[in-house]
XYZ file of C-alpha atoms in Angstrom:
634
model
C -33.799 -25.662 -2.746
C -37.991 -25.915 -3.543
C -36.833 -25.440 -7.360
C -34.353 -28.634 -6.954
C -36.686 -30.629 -5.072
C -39.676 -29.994 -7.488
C -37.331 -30.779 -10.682
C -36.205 -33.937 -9.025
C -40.080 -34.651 -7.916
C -40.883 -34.495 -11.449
C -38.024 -36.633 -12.597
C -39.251 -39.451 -10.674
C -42.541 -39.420 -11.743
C -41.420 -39.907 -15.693
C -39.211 -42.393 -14.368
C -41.803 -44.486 -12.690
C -45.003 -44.168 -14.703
C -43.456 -42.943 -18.500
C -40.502 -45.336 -18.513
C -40.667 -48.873 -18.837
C -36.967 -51.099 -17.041
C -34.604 -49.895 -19.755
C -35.551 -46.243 -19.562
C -37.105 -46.040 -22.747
C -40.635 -44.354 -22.640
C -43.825 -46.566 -23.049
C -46.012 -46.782 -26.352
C -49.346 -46.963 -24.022
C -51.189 -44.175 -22.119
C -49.970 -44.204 -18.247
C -52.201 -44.551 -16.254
C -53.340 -41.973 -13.610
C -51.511 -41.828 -9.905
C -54.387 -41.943 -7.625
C -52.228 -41.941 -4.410
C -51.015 -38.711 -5.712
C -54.248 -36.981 -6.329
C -54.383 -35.032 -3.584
C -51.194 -33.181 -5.515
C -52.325 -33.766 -8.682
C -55.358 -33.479 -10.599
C -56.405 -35.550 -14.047
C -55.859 -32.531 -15.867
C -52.454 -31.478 -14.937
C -51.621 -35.554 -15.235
C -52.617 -35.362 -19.171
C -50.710 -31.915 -19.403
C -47.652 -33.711 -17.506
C -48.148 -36.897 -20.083
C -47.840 -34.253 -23.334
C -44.814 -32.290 -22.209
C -42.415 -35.126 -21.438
C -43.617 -37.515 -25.313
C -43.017 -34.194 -26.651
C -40.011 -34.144 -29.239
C -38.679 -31.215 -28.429
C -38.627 -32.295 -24.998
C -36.793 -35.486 -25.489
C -34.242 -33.815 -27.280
C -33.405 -31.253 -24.683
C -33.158 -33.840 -21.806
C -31.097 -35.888 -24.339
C -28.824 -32.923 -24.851
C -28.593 -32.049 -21.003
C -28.048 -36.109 -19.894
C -25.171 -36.276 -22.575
C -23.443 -33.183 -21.242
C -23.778 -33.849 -17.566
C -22.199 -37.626 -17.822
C -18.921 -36.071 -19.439
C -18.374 -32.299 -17.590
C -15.445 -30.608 -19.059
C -14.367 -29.868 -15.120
C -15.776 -32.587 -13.132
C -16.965 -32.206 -9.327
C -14.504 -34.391 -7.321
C -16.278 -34.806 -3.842
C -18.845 -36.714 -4.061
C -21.903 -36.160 -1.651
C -19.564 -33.662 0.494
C -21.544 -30.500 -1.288
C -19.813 -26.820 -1.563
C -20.658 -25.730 1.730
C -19.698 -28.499 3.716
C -16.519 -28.203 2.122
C -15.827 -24.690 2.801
C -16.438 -25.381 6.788
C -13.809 -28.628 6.504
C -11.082 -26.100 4.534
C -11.993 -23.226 6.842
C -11.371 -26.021 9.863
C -8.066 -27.824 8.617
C -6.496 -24.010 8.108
C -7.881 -22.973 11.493
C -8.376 -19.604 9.127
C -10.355 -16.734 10.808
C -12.027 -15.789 7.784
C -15.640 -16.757 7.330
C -15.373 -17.802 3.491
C -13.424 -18.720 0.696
C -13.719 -16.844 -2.901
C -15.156 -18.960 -5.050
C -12.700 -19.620 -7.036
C -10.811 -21.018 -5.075
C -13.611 -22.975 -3.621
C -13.951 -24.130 -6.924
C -10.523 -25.420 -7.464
C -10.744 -27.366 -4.155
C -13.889 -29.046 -5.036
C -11.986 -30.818 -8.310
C -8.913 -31.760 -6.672
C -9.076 -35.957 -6.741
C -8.076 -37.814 -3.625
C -4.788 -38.362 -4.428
C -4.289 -34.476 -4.594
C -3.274 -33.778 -7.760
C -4.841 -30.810 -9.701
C -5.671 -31.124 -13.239
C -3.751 -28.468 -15.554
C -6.946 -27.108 -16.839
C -8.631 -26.714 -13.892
C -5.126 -25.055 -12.424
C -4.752 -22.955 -15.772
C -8.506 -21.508 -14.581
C -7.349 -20.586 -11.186
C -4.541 -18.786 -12.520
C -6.482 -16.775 -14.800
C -8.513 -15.981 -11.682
C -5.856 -14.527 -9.602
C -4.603 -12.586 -12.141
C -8.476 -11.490 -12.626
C -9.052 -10.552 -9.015
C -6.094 -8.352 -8.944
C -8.072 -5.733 -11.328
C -11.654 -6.362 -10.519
C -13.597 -5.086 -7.324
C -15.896 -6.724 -5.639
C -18.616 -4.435 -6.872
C -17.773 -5.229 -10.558
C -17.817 -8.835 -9.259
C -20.890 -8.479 -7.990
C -22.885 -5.967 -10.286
C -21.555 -7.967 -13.051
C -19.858 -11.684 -14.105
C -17.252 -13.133 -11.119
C -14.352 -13.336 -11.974
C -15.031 -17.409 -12.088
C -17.222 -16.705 -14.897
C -14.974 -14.219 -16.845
C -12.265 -17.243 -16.829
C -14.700 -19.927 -17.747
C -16.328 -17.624 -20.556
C -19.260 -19.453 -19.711
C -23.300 -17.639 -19.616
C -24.039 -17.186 -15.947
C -27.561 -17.470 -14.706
C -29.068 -14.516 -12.732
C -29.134 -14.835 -9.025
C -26.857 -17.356 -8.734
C -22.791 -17.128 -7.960
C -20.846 -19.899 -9.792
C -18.464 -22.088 -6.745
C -20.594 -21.773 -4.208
C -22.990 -24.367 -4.633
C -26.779 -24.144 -4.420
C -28.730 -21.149 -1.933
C -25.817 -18.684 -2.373
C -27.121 -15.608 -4.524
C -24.829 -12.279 -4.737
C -26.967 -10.361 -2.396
C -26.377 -13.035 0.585
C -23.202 -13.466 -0.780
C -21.865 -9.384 -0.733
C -24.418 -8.386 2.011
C -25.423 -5.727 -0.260
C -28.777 -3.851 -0.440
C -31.023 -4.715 -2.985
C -31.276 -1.132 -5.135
C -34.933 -0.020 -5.478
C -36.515 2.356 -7.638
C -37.291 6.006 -6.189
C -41.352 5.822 -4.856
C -43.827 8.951 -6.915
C -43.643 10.952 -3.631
C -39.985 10.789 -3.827
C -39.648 11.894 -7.625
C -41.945 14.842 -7.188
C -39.806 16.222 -3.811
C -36.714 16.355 -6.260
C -38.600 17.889 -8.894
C -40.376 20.419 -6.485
C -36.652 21.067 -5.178
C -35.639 21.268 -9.059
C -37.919 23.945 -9.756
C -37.083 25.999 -6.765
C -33.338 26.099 -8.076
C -34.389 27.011 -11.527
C -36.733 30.248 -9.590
C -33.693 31.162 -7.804
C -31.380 31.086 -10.281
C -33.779 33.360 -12.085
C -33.932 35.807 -9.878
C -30.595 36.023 -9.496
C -30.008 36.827 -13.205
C -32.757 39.961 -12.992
C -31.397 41.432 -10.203
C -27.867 41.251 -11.657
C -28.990 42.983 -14.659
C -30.221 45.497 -12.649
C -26.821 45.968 -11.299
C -25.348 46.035 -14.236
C -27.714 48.737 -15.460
C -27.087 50.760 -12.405
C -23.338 50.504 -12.411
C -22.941 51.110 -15.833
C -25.059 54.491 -15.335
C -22.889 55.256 -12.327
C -19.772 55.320 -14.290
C -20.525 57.865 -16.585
C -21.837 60.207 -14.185
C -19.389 59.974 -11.123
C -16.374 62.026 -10.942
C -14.793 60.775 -7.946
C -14.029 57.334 -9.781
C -11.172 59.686 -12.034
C -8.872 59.180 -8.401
C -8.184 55.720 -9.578
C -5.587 56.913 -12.758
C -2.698 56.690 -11.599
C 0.472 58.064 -12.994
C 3.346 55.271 -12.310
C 1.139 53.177 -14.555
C 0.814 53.714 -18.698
C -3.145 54.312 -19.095
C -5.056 51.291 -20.019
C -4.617 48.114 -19.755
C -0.759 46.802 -19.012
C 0.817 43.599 -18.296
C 2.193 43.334 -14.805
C 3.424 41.082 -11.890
C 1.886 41.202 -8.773
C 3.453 40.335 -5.093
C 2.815 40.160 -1.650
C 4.616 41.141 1.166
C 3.512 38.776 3.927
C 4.496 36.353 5.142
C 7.465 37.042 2.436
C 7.777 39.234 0.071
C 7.461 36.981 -3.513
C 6.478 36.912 -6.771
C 2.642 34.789 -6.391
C 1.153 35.705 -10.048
C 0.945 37.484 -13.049
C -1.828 39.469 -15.273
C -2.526 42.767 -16.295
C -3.478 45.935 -14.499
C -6.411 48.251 -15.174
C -4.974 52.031 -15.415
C -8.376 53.392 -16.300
C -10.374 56.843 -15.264
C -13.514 55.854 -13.766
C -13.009 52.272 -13.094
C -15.155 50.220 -10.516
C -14.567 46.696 -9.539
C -17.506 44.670 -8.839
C -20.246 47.845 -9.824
C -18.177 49.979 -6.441
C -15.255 52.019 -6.398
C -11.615 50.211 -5.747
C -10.383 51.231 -2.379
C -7.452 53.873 -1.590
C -4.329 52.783 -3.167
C -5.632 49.968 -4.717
C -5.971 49.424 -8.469
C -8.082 46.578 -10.584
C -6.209 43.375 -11.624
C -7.198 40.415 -13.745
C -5.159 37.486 -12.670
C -3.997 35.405 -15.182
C -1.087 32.780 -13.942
C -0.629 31.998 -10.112
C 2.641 31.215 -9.142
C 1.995 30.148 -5.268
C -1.306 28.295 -4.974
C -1.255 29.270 -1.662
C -1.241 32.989 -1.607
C -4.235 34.828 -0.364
C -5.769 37.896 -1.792
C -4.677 41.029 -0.280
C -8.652 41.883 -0.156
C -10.718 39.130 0.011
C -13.745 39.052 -2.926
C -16.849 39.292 -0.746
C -18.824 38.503 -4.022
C -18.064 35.688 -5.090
C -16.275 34.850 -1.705
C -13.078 34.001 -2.726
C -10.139 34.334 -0.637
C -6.968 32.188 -2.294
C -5.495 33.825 -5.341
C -5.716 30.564 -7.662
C -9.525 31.047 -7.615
C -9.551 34.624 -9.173
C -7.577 33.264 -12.058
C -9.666 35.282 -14.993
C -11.479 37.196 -13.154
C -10.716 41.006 -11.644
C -9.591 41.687 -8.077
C -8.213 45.040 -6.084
C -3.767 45.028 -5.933
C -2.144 47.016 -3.803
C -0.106 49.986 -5.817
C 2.939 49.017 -4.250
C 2.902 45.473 -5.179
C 2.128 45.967 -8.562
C 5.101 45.965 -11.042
C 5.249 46.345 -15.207
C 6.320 43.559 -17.160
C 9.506 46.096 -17.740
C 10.301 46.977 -14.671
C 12.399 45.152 -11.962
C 11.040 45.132 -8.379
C 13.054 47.428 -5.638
C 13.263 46.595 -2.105
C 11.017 48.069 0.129
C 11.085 49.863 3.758
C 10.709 46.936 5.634
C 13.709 45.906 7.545
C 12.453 42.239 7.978
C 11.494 41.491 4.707
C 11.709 42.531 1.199
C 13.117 41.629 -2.086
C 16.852 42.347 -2.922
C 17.785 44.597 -6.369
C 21.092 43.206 -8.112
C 21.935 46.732 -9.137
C 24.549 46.356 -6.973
C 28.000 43.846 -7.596
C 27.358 39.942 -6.633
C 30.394 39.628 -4.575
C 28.799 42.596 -2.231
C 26.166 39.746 -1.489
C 28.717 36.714 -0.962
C 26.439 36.611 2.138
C 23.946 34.402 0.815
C 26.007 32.516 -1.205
C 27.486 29.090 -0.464
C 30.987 28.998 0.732
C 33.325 28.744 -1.473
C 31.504 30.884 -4.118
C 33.466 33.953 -3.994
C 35.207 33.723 -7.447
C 32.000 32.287 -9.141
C 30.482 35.526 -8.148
C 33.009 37.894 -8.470
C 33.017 35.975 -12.360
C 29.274 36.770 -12.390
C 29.601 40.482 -11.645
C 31.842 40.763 -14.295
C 29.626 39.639 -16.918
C 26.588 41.776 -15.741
C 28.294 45.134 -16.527
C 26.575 45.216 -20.219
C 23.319 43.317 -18.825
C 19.991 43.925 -17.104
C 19.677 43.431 -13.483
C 19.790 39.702 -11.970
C 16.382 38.252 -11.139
C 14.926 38.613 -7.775
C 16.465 37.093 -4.873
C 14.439 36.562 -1.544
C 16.225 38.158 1.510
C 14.769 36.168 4.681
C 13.674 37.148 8.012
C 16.597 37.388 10.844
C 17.611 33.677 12.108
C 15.720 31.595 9.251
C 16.713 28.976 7.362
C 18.598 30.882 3.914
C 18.509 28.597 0.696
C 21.990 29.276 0.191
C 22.647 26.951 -2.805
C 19.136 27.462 -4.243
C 19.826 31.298 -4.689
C 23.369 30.171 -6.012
C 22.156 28.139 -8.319
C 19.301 30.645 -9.417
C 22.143 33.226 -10.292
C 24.345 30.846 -11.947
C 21.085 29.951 -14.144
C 20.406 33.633 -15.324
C 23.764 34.167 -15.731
C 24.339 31.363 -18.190
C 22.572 30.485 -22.113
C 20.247 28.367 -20.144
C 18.473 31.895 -19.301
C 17.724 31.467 -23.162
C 14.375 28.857 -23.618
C 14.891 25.608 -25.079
C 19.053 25.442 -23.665
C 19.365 21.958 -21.599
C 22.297 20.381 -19.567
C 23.346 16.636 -19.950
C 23.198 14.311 -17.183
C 24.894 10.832 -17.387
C 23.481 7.831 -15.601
C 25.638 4.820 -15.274
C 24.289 1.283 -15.716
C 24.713 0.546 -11.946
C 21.910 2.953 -11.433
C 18.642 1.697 -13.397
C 19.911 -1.623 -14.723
C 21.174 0.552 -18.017
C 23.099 3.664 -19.250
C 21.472 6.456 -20.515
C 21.156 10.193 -20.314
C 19.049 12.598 -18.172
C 17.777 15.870 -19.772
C 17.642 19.031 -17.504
C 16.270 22.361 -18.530
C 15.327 25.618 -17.162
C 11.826 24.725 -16.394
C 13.120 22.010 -14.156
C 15.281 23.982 -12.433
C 12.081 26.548 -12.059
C 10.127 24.039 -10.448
C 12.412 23.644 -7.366
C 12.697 27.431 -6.895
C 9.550 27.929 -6.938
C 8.488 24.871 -5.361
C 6.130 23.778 -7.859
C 5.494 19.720 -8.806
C 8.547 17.808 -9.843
C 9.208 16.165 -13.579
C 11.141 12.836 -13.752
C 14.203 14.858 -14.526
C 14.555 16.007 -10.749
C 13.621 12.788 -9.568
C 16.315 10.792 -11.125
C 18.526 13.832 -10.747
C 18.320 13.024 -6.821
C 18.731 9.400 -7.130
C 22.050 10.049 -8.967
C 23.079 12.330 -6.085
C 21.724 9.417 -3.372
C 24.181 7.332 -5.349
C 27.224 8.989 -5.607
C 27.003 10.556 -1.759
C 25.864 7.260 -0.105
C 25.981 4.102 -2.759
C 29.459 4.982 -4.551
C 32.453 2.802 -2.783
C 29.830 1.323 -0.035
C 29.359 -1.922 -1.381
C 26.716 -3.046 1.356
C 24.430 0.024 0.779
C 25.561 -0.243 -3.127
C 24.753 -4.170 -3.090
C 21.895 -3.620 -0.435
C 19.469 -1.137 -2.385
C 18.797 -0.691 -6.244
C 16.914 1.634 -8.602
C 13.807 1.057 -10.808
C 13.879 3.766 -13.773
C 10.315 6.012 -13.917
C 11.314 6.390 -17.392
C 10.998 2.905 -18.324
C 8.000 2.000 -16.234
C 4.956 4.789 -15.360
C 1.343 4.857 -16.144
C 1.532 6.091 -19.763
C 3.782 2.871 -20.545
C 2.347 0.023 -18.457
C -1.303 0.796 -20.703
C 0.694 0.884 -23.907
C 3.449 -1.417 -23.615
C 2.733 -3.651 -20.386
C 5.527 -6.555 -21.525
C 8.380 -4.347 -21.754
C 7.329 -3.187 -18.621
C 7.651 -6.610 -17.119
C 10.648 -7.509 -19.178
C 12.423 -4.405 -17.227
C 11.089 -4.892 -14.097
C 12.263 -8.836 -14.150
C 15.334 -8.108 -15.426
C 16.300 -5.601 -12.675
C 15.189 -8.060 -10.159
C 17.291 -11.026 -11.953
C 20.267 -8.323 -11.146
C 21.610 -9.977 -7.977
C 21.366 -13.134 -5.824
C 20.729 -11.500 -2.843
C 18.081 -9.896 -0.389
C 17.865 -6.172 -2.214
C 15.372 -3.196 -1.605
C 14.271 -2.106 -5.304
C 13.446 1.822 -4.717
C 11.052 3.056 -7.554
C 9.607 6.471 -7.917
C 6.240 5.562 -9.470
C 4.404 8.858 -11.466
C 0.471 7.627 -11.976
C 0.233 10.693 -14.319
C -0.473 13.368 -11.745
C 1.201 12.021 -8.662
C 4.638 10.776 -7.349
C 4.407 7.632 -4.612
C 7.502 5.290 -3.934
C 7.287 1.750 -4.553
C 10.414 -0.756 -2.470
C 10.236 -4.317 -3.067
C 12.260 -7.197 -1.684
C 11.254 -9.184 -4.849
C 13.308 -12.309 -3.060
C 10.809 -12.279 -0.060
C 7.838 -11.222 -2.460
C 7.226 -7.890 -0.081
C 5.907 -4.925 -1.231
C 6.236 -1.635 0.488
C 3.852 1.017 -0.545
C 4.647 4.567 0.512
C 1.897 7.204 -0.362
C 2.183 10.950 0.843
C -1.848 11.396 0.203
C -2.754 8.391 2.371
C -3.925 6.372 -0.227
C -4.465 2.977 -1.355
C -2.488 0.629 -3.220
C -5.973 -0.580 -4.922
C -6.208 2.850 -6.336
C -3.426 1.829 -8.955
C -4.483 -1.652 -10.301
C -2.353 -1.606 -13.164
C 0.666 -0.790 -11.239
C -0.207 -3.541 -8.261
C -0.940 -5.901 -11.357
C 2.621 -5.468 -13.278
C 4.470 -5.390 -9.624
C 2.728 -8.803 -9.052
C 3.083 -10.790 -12.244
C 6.947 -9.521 -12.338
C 7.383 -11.168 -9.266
C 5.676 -14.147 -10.279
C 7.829 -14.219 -13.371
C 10.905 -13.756 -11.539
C 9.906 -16.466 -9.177
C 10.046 -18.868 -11.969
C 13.103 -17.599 -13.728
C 14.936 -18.655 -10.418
C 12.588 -21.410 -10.362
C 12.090 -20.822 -6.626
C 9.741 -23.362 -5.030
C 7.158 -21.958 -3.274
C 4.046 -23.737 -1.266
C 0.746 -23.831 -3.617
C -1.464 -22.022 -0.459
C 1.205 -19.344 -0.844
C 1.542 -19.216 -4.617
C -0.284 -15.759 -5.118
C 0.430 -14.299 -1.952
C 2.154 -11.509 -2.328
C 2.955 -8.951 0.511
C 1.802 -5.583 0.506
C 2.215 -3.344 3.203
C 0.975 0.157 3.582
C 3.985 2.398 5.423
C 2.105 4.820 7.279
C 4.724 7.334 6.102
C 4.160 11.585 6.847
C 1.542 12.963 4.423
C 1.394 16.114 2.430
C -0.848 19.142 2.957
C -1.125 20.534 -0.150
C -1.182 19.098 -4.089
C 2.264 20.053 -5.243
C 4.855 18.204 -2.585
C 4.523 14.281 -3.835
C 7.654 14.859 -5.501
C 9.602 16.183 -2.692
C 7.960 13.660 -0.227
C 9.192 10.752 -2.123
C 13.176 12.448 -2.775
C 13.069 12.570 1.079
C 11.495 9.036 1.693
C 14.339 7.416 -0.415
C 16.832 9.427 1.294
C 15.852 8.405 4.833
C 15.575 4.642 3.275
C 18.707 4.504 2.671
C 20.117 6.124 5.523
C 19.111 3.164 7.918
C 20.210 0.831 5.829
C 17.335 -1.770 6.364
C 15.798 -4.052 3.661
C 12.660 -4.242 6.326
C 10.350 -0.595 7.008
C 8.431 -0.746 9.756
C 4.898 -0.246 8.953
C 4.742 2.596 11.300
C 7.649 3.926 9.652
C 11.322 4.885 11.183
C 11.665 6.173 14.373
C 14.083 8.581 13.877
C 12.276 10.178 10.857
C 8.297 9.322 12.582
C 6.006 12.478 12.034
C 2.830 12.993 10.399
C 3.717 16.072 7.976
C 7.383 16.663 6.748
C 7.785 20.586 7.904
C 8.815 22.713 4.599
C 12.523 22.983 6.096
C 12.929 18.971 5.928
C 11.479 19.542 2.061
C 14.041 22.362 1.763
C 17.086 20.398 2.575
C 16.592 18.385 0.273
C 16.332 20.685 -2.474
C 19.605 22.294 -0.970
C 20.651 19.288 -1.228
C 20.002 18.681 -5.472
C 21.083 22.339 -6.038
C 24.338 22.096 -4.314
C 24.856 18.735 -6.526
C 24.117 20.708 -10.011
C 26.911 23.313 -8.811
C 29.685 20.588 -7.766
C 28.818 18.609 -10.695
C 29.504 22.368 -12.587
C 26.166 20.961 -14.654
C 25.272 24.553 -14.901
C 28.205 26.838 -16.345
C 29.102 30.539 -17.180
């Protein structure tokens, strides 16, 4: 405000002693403003005189007068000033928010009294919402608003354009001004620097001494010749490696260390015990059966590469097939036997399928593990099925798929899913989903619940994560949109669009009433839609473009509004169940039959984890639909 009231200080002096009536300035010297000397001296006059006759001067001011009588966006309220017109808006919309972005400020301040709304100045707003959707306030902040990106104007430091005069970005964002680090504090960090680097080198002396002393150790002990063992080949052998509790499982694979004299760690392995290097993990969960007090690690996907101590009796060659132990409560089943002897664990109705199956394994290797479970637990009936029927079929071979047709009722188009073995892996194992699965399960949601129902059928739709995922909406945004718009064109009526959405590492489920403009966003990690601004921004210009396609009227304060709302759905508890989490969400979806979720989520299905039984329905669920769909064949 000083800088204003100085420029327009000096402004009126030129005007009164420079400038003769017609604003021109005067051929003769001025003479000197003595009731201004107590501001002004003679010497600072004479200066004053010399910069405004300059040329170069003149021309500026020229310049600056010229461009200020014709703006390209001209400021429509008069003497009513940015702030002042903020508190009237804020008033009128009795809103409880204490300011308006200044873009939209800025759009209000050039709207003439008659209301209307110039199609520049509107074509700048727009750009701005679109802008906002993508840009945080930090980047708005720490670099050009997103009023300046649209104007592609220069902005001047300190200042934030639409929010009139005063208003810098630090009282703007509340936002600490950063400082530089003070000498004292630069020489703690590099006092704390240098007693890292001492550390670390004595560290690396006395583990050379270690390794001096161990290596000595080894060729002089005797004792250490215990650890050959003859159910292994000597040396160094490819194995698989189990675990007994809380089930006994398959967890990883690597190779075991047959060796006289061997030493884990510079000490001798323990009693029974032989040295491992872990190589693949196949339950990111499993624990070490002796925890490595040296580099304390205790979960078995943190020794990958590096050697640990296996039990001798969970320890199994590449070549040989795992027997079932003492244990009456758990243990892992041998198929040396015929299948129909284990109809048990089969689903009903299986009896020929598996008498077929022991047929065929007369002239073949055993059948692949199958877990027996305690008494009175849940048994994955059509999972181990399924498993059989896999190994006993050419999709045992790698590279053998199966053929799934999807009607065009289901994504808006026909086309054909691809499953193979490694899909089917991943949900006996439990390991994270592929797109395969996903749509695999939709198909089953539609045939079991959609197929004859027309209100659930005309009630809820599918968005394809083949045609629209992260990968596609960077490369090819418009087909994107073209999809999305088209699905949504589908029907005239209120419908729940349910779309798996992969963000390249994670599954989260997307349902949108793209009539109302509501967005539901279901996350199993708990977090935020912001997290995926290109998703958010292709979910929100779709609807916009639908919204004109229909050429729905819709009030201007409401014309980028769309609704998001955060489900506070159950979350995960480890990295690998986003897939299953959304399967189940969709299933539960359309099982009350409501276009609306509750933000809290259903009642019936309210918790805050999903136990792994509710996850293993529903892959008894997609395994018993491969086998009555006879996808997977002898």
């Amino acid at each position: 405000m000083a800088g204003k009231r100085h420029r327009g200080w000096r402004t009126f002096l030129t005007n009164k002693y420079l400038k003769d009536k017609e604003k021109k300035f005067v051929e003769y010297d001025p003479e000197y403003p003595v009731k201004y000397a107590i501001f002004i001296t003679e010497e600072e006059w004479v200066a004053f005189v010399a910069q405004r006759r300059d040329e170069n001067f003149k021309k500026v001011s020229a310049t600056n007068r010229e461009r200020a009588s014709n703006p390209t966006y001209a400021y429509k309220k008069g003497r009513l000033g940015y702030a002042r017109l903020e508190e009237k808006i804020l008033d009128e919309t009795k809103s409880d928010a204490t300011s308006l972005p200044p873009h939209v400020l800025w759009k209000e301040a050039r709207v003439g009294k008659d209301g209307t709304v110039r199609d520049d100045v509107q074509h700048i707003y727009d750009e701005c919402e679109t802008l906002s959707q993508s840009i945080s306030t930090a980047e708005d902040q720490e670099n050009r608003s997103v009023l300046s990106r649209a104007l592609n104007v220069p902005e001047y430091p300190g200042r934030v354009r639409g929010k009139g005069h005063g208003c810098t970005p630090t009282s703007l964002y509340k936002n600490p001004r950063r400082r530089n680090p003070s000498n004292q504090e630069v020489m703690e960090t590099l006092q704390a620097l240098q007693a890292q680097v001492l550390q670390l080198q004595k560290d690396n002396e006395r583990y050379r001494c270690m390794e001096k002393c161990s290596s000595q150790l080894k060729e002089t002990s005797e004792k250490a010749s215990i650890n050959c063992q003859n159910k292994f080949p000597e040396g160094i052998s490819s194995c698989q490696l189990y675990l007994s509790s809380p089930t006994y499982r398959l967890v990883g694979k690597g190779k075991v260390h047959n060796t006289s004299g061997d030493l884990l760690h510079h000490r001798p392995l323990p009693d029974g015990h032989l040295k491992v290097s872990v190589d693949v993990v196949l339950d990111k969960d499993a624990l070490l059966p002796i925890p490595d007090i040296v580099s304390e690690t205790t979960l078995l996907r943190d020794a990958i590469g590096s050697f640990v101590a296996w039990p001798l009796d969970l320890i199994f060659i590449d070549d040989e097939t795992p027997t079932k132990p003492a244990s009456k409560d758990k243990g892992i089943l041998r198929h040396n036997e015929s299948v129909a002897s284990q109809k048990e664990v089969f689903a009903q109705g299986s009896q020929q399928l598996s008498q077929k199956i022991g047929s065929r394994q007369k002239n073949k290797r055993d059948l692949p593990v199958t877990y027996l479970p305690k008494k009175g637990a849940f048994v994955p009936r059509y999972q181990i099925s399924l498993e059989t029927l896999v190994d006993s079929s050419d999709m045992a071979t790698a590279g053998v798929i199966r053929l799934l047709d999807m009607e065009e009722d289901i994504f808006g188009y026909s086309c054909t899913e691809t499953i193979g073995k490694e899909d089917l892996e991943h949900i006996f194992r439990h390991q994270e989903l592929g797109v395969g699965v996903i749509h695999t399960y939709i198909r089953f949601l539609y045939d079991n619940f959609m197929r004859g129902n027309d209100q659930l059928s005309n009630r809820f739709r599918f968005v394809s994560s083949s045609l629209v995922n992260k990968a596609l909406i960077c490369r090819e945004p418009d087909s994107c949109r073209e999809y999305l718009v088209k699905r949504f064109m589908a029907s005239s009526t209120n419908n729940l669009y349910l779309w798996p959405y992969n963000s390249g590492c994670h599954w989260l489920l997307l349902a949108i009433d793209p009539l109302k403009e509501v967005v539901y966003f279901l996350n199993s990690i708990d977090g935020e839609w912001t997290n995926y601004p290109d998703m958010k921004q292709l979910v929100d210009t779709s609807i916009k473009v639908f919204r004109s396609q229909r050429q729905a009227r819709v009030p201007r304060t409401k014309s980028s509004n769309i609704t998001w709302i955060k489900v506070q759905c159950p979350l995960q508890r480890n990295g690998i169940d986003c897939g299953y989490f959304v399967m189940r969400f969709m299933r539960e979806i359309i099982n009350m039959n409501q276009i609306e979720i509750p933000i809290t989520y259903f009642d019936e299905y309210k918790c805050a984890h999903y136990t792994r039984l509710q996850l293993e329905q529903i892959k008894e669920e997609l395994c018993q639909y491969f086998i009555e769909k006879r996808l997977i064949s002898i």
